[in-house]
Structures are given as C-alpha cells and as structure tokens.
Amino acid sequence: MNAAAQPPPAAAAPGGGGVQIHQSRRLPDFLQSVNLKYVKLGYHYLMTHLLTLLLVPLMAVIIIEASQMNPEDIHQLWLHLHYNLVSVIICSAFLVFGCTVYIVTRPRSVYLVDYSCYRPPDRLQVKFHQFMEHSELTGDFDESSLEFQRKILERSGLGEETYVPDAMHYLPPRPSMAAAREEAEQVMFGALDNLFANTNIKPKDIGILVVNCSLFNPTPSLSAMIVNKYKLRGNIRSFNLGGMGCSAGVIAIDLAKDLLQVHRNTCAVVVSTENITQNWYFGNKKSMLIPNCLFRVGGAAVLLSNKSADWRRAKYRLVHVVRTHCGADEKAFRCVYQEQDDNGKTGVSLSKDLMAIAGGALKTNITTLGPLVLPISEQLLFFATLVAKRFFNAKVKPYIPDFKLAFNHFCIHAGGRAVIDELEKNLQLLPIHVEASRMTLHRFGNTSSSSIWYELAYTEAKGRMRKGHRVWQIAFGSGFKCNSAVWQAMRNVSPSLNSPWLDCIDKYPVQTVV
C-alpha cells in the first residue's frame, strides 16, 4: 500500500508525559493507494480480448440450447436439411470457393532462417589515442579540426574496440579502389561464409540476392562480386542498392519480401554493409568530420525464405515493413549530403537540422505503423485524446501510444548517442529497451545499415528472445528516410554460431560516457 494511504503516526500530547492520542481508523484513500499502471494494464487486457469476452456468452447460449435438444429435434433438423439439399450444396460450394481464393491470394509468410554479422579481426581495432594520433600525423587537419574530432569521439558513445579498414591504419592512409574492393570482399564474404556454414544452405539454392551499400558502387557491382565468388546460378535475381543511406537495410528486406511474394519456394539473401576506405574525409569542414568519428567497419548477411518447410528452423517471421520518405522536402533532402568542400575534398555533410528532420520522419513512420501493431486499447486512447483536443478544445496533452505494449525488443539504428537518446525519450522507453543499441554503438560503432542486426544479435546473446516476442527494427537514412521492420520470434532464439558477441557479451552492458 502506498505510504500516503497510511494513517499518520500517533502524536504525543503536549505535557502529557508520554500519553498518546490515536487517530480513529478510516478507509484508505484508494486513489492514492491503487497504482494506475495496473488499471491501465487491466484496460489493455479487456480491450485486447474484447471479442473473446463477447463471444463467451454467445457460445454459452448455443451450448445450453444444444443440450436441451432431444432426438426428435435432431431428426427434424436432418429432414429440413434433406429437403433443402440444393441450398446446402450451393452454400457449401461458396464456402469452398471462398476458402480457396483466400488461401491462394493471401500473402506468403516470409521467414528469417538465420543471419550473420561480420566481426573484423582484432588488428583493425582503433583506440581513441590511435585515431587522434593518425589524424594528426596525416597533416590534413588543422588544430581546430583535431580538437573537434576529439570532442566528438569523447561524446559519441563509441568504445575503444571499434574497427577501421586496413587502408586507414597506414601513415599516410592508402585509400584506393583496390583497397575499397578488398574491404568490401572481407566484410561481405566473411558474413556470407558464416551464414552458409550456420544454415547448411548451398549457394546454388539462392534465388534472390539483394545487396545494399550506400557510398561504394563499383563496376561490376557488389552483387556481381558475390555471384562470382560463390558461383551462384545464372537465373538468380540480383539487385544492388546504392546511395540509400543507413536505412537501406530495411529497404533491402522490403524488396526481398516483395520478390518472395511472387516467386514460390525460394530463398533470398540480403547483404547490408557500408564501405569506409574511399569515403574518409581529409578536410576541415566540421559538418563533414563527424562521419569520420562515428562510422566503422561492419556488415550483415540475412537468409530469408518463403518455403513452408523452413518455418520449423526459422528464427523469425516478418510481420510488417513500413517505409517513410521525406525527400520531397528540400531541407530533408539535403540534411545528409555528399559533396565537395571549398578545397575540392569529398565528404558527407550532416546538417544542424538533422535531429529535427529525423523527428518528423519518425512521427510519420510511427503514425503509419501504430495502427498495425498497437493494441486496440492504445488506439482508442489516442483517438479519444485527439477528438477531445480537436473538437472540444480540451487542454489535454497529446497521448503518446505505449509502444512497449506492442514490442518486446527495440533495435534502434546506432547512428549516434543523440539519436538513441532522443528515441528513448520520445517513445518513453526504459534503459533496457535501448541497451542493445547503446552497446552496439559502443562495441562496433556506427556500422550503417547493418547496425540493427548487431543489435538483434546482442539481444539473442543475452538470452532475452522468447517465442512470440516482437522486435522493432527502426533506421534512419539520407534522402531523408525512416524505415521500420517488425519481426516475431518463432521460438526461443539462441545466438548463432560465431556471433559477433560470442566472447564479450558477459562484459556488457557497460557504462558509457555522457
């Protein structure tokens, strides 16, 4: 019981020599003693099971009526059906036809059989002092830029074990097309080798291949490099997505899902990565220096299937994909923009309006996603608040739906500490809900479109994924885009072999610098 509902302690009467006067007993103040969160949970349960609760009395009436029927009543019912045989046949035909149409036209389930996240070798790790030492020795940065990078690193949420490519470990750095190809091959082939080993799938069984990498798009394409390496079949449907930013991983999943709706009994592989080697900025424009401090080596390979036989071994089933594109707005279009600075050096510029634009894109995305995933109780509360504010001018705050009632786990793109902080605040999440995102940022840095898979691997490594749990992957990207994918666990999910967290999960969570 809440302490406010308890009667106050007896007070000593003045000059009473210890004689005490007790207040009379009274009923507790239930408004103070009842925790409102349990009322909300009860309301949520009632609305979620409203249809079931309404059907119970109907079923009870039917059972009571059926129990009162005697053999003569059953005989009369049979005669009625016998003399109306044509009507029965027509109704049965319509029922069979309707069931057939539903089965044929319903969307095919898309299963996530397994996935693999690439973990670079330890020799590619870069500590803060090494990063700053190399930046200083390159001779490309002035004192102001070096100090700016140092502050960004200290406040970024990154740890001391993130990875940069081989070319950045040389003095001076050696960015080249050959080095960029080498980085791409190491990441993509490393993730795919692990995926094929874990799933025992043969490369020839893959019917669809989707690769996304925003800043490195050579000819032949990255998807062609994979086809060549693993000798994939000649009629494979391959796609290479470029320039679509950190949210392209969800776009690739959506494309694979649409293709799996068309092609039966097919497996699809999605490879999400980013390439740093040729996209390091060697200038002094502050807005272009931030990606140097945040982006790190990483990639993931995902195996999807629409085969009914794969539901037994699949980890997850794809429930929803919701995509939001704000590119029609000029500010949103230019808030993450690759360009040259005044000295002709190429980099990716981040606008000061980035967080505001991301907030607007998130609002649009969750407005679309909410009705698909939120329980009816939350939707009614939101609608009632909206009506009261719009039509009755009621001074009520907008009701923020509780997405914790729709999802068990959250994989927020590890773009930076500020992004995670803002989503935790605006979605009213608990620290445990953003733990996977913070720890992924700390351990691997911003790995672009693959970060949501490192976060899912963290949740599995912690042993938190149970059958029926729902996962919300949400990512932001240039353009500007906000994309969401919702997965449901098919079983209690254990970490895959060679998980990137295999030998370090016991050290997490760690306290990050704020």
PDB file of N, CA and C in Angstrom, residues 25-59:
ATOM      1  N   ARG A  25      -9.601   5.005  13.190  1.00  0.00           N
ATOM      2  CA  ARG A  25      -9.351   4.227  11.982  1.00  0.00           C
ATOM      3  C   ARG A  25     -10.276   4.714  10.871  1.00  0.00           C
ATOM      4  N   ARG A  26      -9.761   4.668   9.625  1.00  0.00           N
ATOM      5  CA  ARG A  26     -10.578   5.077   8.492  1.00  0.00           C
ATOM      6  C   ARG A  26     -10.152   4.268   7.263  1.00  0.00           C
ATOM      7  N   LEU A  27     -11.032   4.259   6.218  1.00  0.00           N
ATOM      8  CA  LEU A  27     -10.709   3.549   4.999  1.00  0.00           C
ATOM      9  C   LEU A  27      -9.553   4.250   4.298  1.00  0.00           C
ATOM     10  N   PRO A  28      -8.667   3.474   3.648  1.00  0.00           N
ATOM     11  CA  PRO A  28      -7.553   4.103   2.934  1.00  0.00           C
ATOM     12  C   PRO A  28      -8.057   4.862   1.711  1.00  0.00           C
ATOM     13  N   ASP A  29      -7.266   5.799   1.279  1.00  0.00           N
ATOM     14  CA  ASP A  29      -7.581   6.574   0.078  1.00  0.00           C
ATOM     15  C   ASP A  29      -7.146   5.752  -1.136  1.00  0.00           C
ATOM     16  N   PHE A  30      -8.121   5.115  -1.792  1.00  0.00           N
ATOM     17  CA  PHE A  30      -7.787   4.214  -2.880  1.00  0.00           C
ATOM     18  C   PHE A  30      -7.197   4.958  -4.084  1.00  0.00           C
ATOM     19  N   LEU A  31      -7.530   6.243  -4.240  1.00  0.00           N
ATOM     20  CA  LEU A  31      -6.951   6.998  -5.329  1.00  0.00           C
ATOM     21  C   LEU A  31      -5.443   7.132  -5.167  1.00  0.00           C
ATOM     22  N   GLN A  32      -5.014   7.100  -3.903  1.00  0.00           N
ATOM     23  CA  GLN A  32      -3.588   7.188  -3.635  1.00  0.00           C
ATOM     24  C   GLN A  32      -2.927   5.812  -3.602  1.00  0.00           C
ATOM     25  N   SER A  33      -3.681   4.807  -3.158  1.00  0.00           N
ATOM     26  CA  SER A  33      -3.072   3.510  -2.921  1.00  0.00           C
ATOM     27  C   SER A  33      -3.063   2.610  -4.146  1.00  0.00           C
ATOM     28  N   VAL A  34      -3.984   2.813  -5.100  1.00  0.00           N
ATOM     29  CA  VAL A  34      -4.043   1.955  -6.273  1.00  0.00           C
ATOM     30  C   VAL A  34      -3.072   2.471  -7.322  1.00  0.00           C
ATOM     31  N   ASN A  35      -2.182   1.622  -7.760  1.00  0.00           N
ATOM     32  CA  ASN A  35      -1.214   2.009  -8.777  1.00  0.00           C
ATOM     33  C   ASN A  35      -1.896   2.040 -10.137  1.00  0.00           C
ATOM     34  N   LEU A  36      -1.887   3.192 -10.778  1.00  0.00           N
ATOM     35  CA  LEU A  36      -2.635   3.363 -12.014  1.00  0.00           C
ATOM     36  C   LEU A  36      -2.115   2.502 -13.157  1.00  0.00           C
ATOM     37  N   LYS A  37      -0.887   2.052 -13.059  1.00  0.00           N
ATOM     38  CA  LYS A  37      -0.384   1.244 -14.177  1.00  0.00           C
ATOM     39  C   LYS A  37      -1.120  -0.080 -14.254  1.00  0.00           C
ATOM     40  N   TYR A  38      -1.596  -0.595 -13.087  1.00  0.00           N
ATOM     41  CA  TYR A  38      -2.348  -1.841 -13.121  1.00  0.00           C
ATOM     42  C   TYR A  38      -3.742  -1.620 -13.700  1.00  0.00           C
ATOM     43  N   VAL A  39      -4.302  -0.434 -13.467  1.00  0.00           N
ATOM     44  CA  VAL A  39      -5.578  -0.097 -14.099  1.00  0.00           C
ATOM     45  C   VAL A  39      -5.408  -0.064 -15.608  1.00  0.00           C
ATOM     46  N   LYS A  40      -4.319   0.533 -16.067  1.00  0.00           N
ATOM     47  CA  LYS A  40      -4.060   0.609 -17.500  1.00  0.00           C
ATOM     48  C   LYS A  40      -3.851  -0.781 -18.091  1.00  0.00           C
ATOM     49  N   LEU A  41      -3.126  -1.639 -17.385  1.00  0.00           N
ATOM     50  CA  LEU A  41      -2.917  -2.996 -17.871  1.00  0.00           C
ATOM     51  C   LEU A  41      -4.228  -3.767 -17.945  1.00  0.00           C
ATOM     52  N   GLY A  42      -5.088  -3.547 -16.957  1.00  0.00           N
ATOM     53  CA  GLY A  42      -6.396  -4.202 -16.979  1.00  0.00           C
ATOM     54  C   GLY A  42      -7.236  -3.728 -18.148  1.00  0.00           C
ATOM     55  N   TYR A  43      -7.204  -2.417 -18.404  1.00  0.00           N
ATOM     56  CA  TYR A  43      -7.941  -1.858 -19.541  1.00  0.00           C
ATOM     57  C   TYR A  43      -7.390  -2.424 -20.850  1.00  0.00           C
ATOM     58  N   HIS A  44      -6.066  -2.489 -20.954  1.00  0.00           N
ATOM     59  CA  HIS A  44      -5.440  -3.047 -22.148  1.00  0.00           C
ATOM     60  C   HIS A  44      -5.868  -4.505 -22.348  1.00  0.00           C
ATOM     61  N   TYR A  45      -5.863  -5.294 -21.289  1.00  0.00           N
ATOM     62  CA  TYR A  45      -6.253  -6.707 -21.407  1.00  0.00           C
ATOM     63  C   TYR A  45      -7.712  -6.829 -21.829  1.00  0.00           C
ATOM     64  N   LEU A  46      -8.574  -5.993 -21.241  1.00  0.00           N
ATOM     65  CA  LEU A  46     -10.002  -6.044 -21.561  1.00  0.00           C
ATOM     66  C   LEU A  46     -10.240  -5.740 -23.036  1.00  0.00           C
ATOM     67  N   MET A  47      -9.608  -4.673 -23.566  1.00  0.00           N
ATOM     68  CA  MET A  47      -9.837  -4.287 -24.946  1.00  0.00           C
ATOM     69  C   MET A  47      -9.215  -5.291 -25.923  1.00  0.00           C
ATOM     70  N   THR A  48      -8.055  -5.869 -25.547  1.00  0.00           N
ATOM     71  CA  THR A  48      -7.405  -6.837 -26.418  1.00  0.00           C
ATOM     72  C   THR A  48      -8.257  -8.089 -26.586  1.00  0.00           C
ATOM     73  N   HIS A  49      -8.921  -8.507 -25.510  1.00  0.00           N
ATOM     74  CA  HIS A  49      -9.711  -9.743 -25.544  1.00  0.00           C
ATOM     75  C   HIS A  49     -11.211  -9.453 -25.587  1.00  0.00           C
ATOM     76  N   LEU A  50     -11.569  -8.244 -26.090  1.00  0.00           N
ATOM     77  CA  LEU A  50     -12.975  -7.852 -26.087  1.00  0.00           C
ATOM     78  C   LEU A  50     -13.829  -8.810 -26.923  1.00  0.00           C
ATOM     79  N   LEU A  51     -13.337  -9.174 -28.120  1.00  0.00           N
ATOM     80  CA  LEU A  51     -14.111 -10.062 -28.985  1.00  0.00           C
ATOM     81  C   LEU A  51     -14.327 -11.416 -28.315  1.00  0.00           C
ATOM     82  N   THR A  52     -13.291 -11.924 -27.681  1.00  0.00           N
ATOM     83  CA  THR A  52     -13.425 -13.210 -26.986  1.00  0.00           C
ATOM     84  C   THR A  52     -14.439 -13.114 -25.860  1.00  0.00           C
ATOM     85  N   LEU A  53     -14.382 -12.028 -25.103  1.00  0.00           N
ATOM     86  CA  LEU A  53     -15.309 -11.869 -23.984  1.00  0.00           C
ATOM     87  C   LEU A  53     -16.756 -11.738 -24.470  1.00  0.00           C
ATOM     88  N   LEU A  54     -16.953 -11.143 -25.658  1.00  0.00           N
ATOM     89  CA  LEU A  54     -18.300 -11.040 -26.202  1.00  0.00           C
ATOM     90  C   LEU A  54     -18.794 -12.371 -26.754  1.00  0.00           C
ATOM     91  N   LEU A  55     -17.886 -13.198 -27.250  1.00  0.00           N
ATOM     92  CA  LEU A  55     -18.279 -14.493 -27.811  1.00  0.00           C
ATOM     93  C   LEU A  55     -18.601 -15.531 -26.743  1.00  0.00           C
ATOM     94  N   VAL A  56     -18.055 -15.346 -25.543  1.00  0.00           N
ATOM     95  CA  VAL A  56     -18.295 -16.331 -24.472  1.00  0.00           C
ATOM     96  C   VAL A  56     -19.781 -16.470 -24.145  1.00  0.00           C
ATOM     97  N   PRO A  57     -20.536 -15.371 -23.918  1.00  0.00           N
ATOM     98  CA  PRO A  57     -21.977 -15.539 -23.653  1.00  0.00           C
ATOM     99  C   PRO A  57     -22.715 -16.181 -24.827  1.00  0.00           C
ATOM    100  N   LEU A  58     -22.334 -15.822 -26.062  1.00  0.00           N
ATOM    101  CA  LEU A  58     -22.988 -16.411 -27.234  1.00  0.00           C
ATOM    102  C   LEU A  58     -22.757 -17.912 -27.294  1.00  0.00           C
ATOM    103  N   MET A  59     -21.526 -18.331 -27.058  1.00  0.00           N
ATOM    104  CA  MET A  59     -21.226 -19.758 -27.070  1.00  0.00           C
ATOM    105  C   MET A  59     -21.948 -20.481 -25.937  1.00  0.00           C
TER     106      MET A  59
END
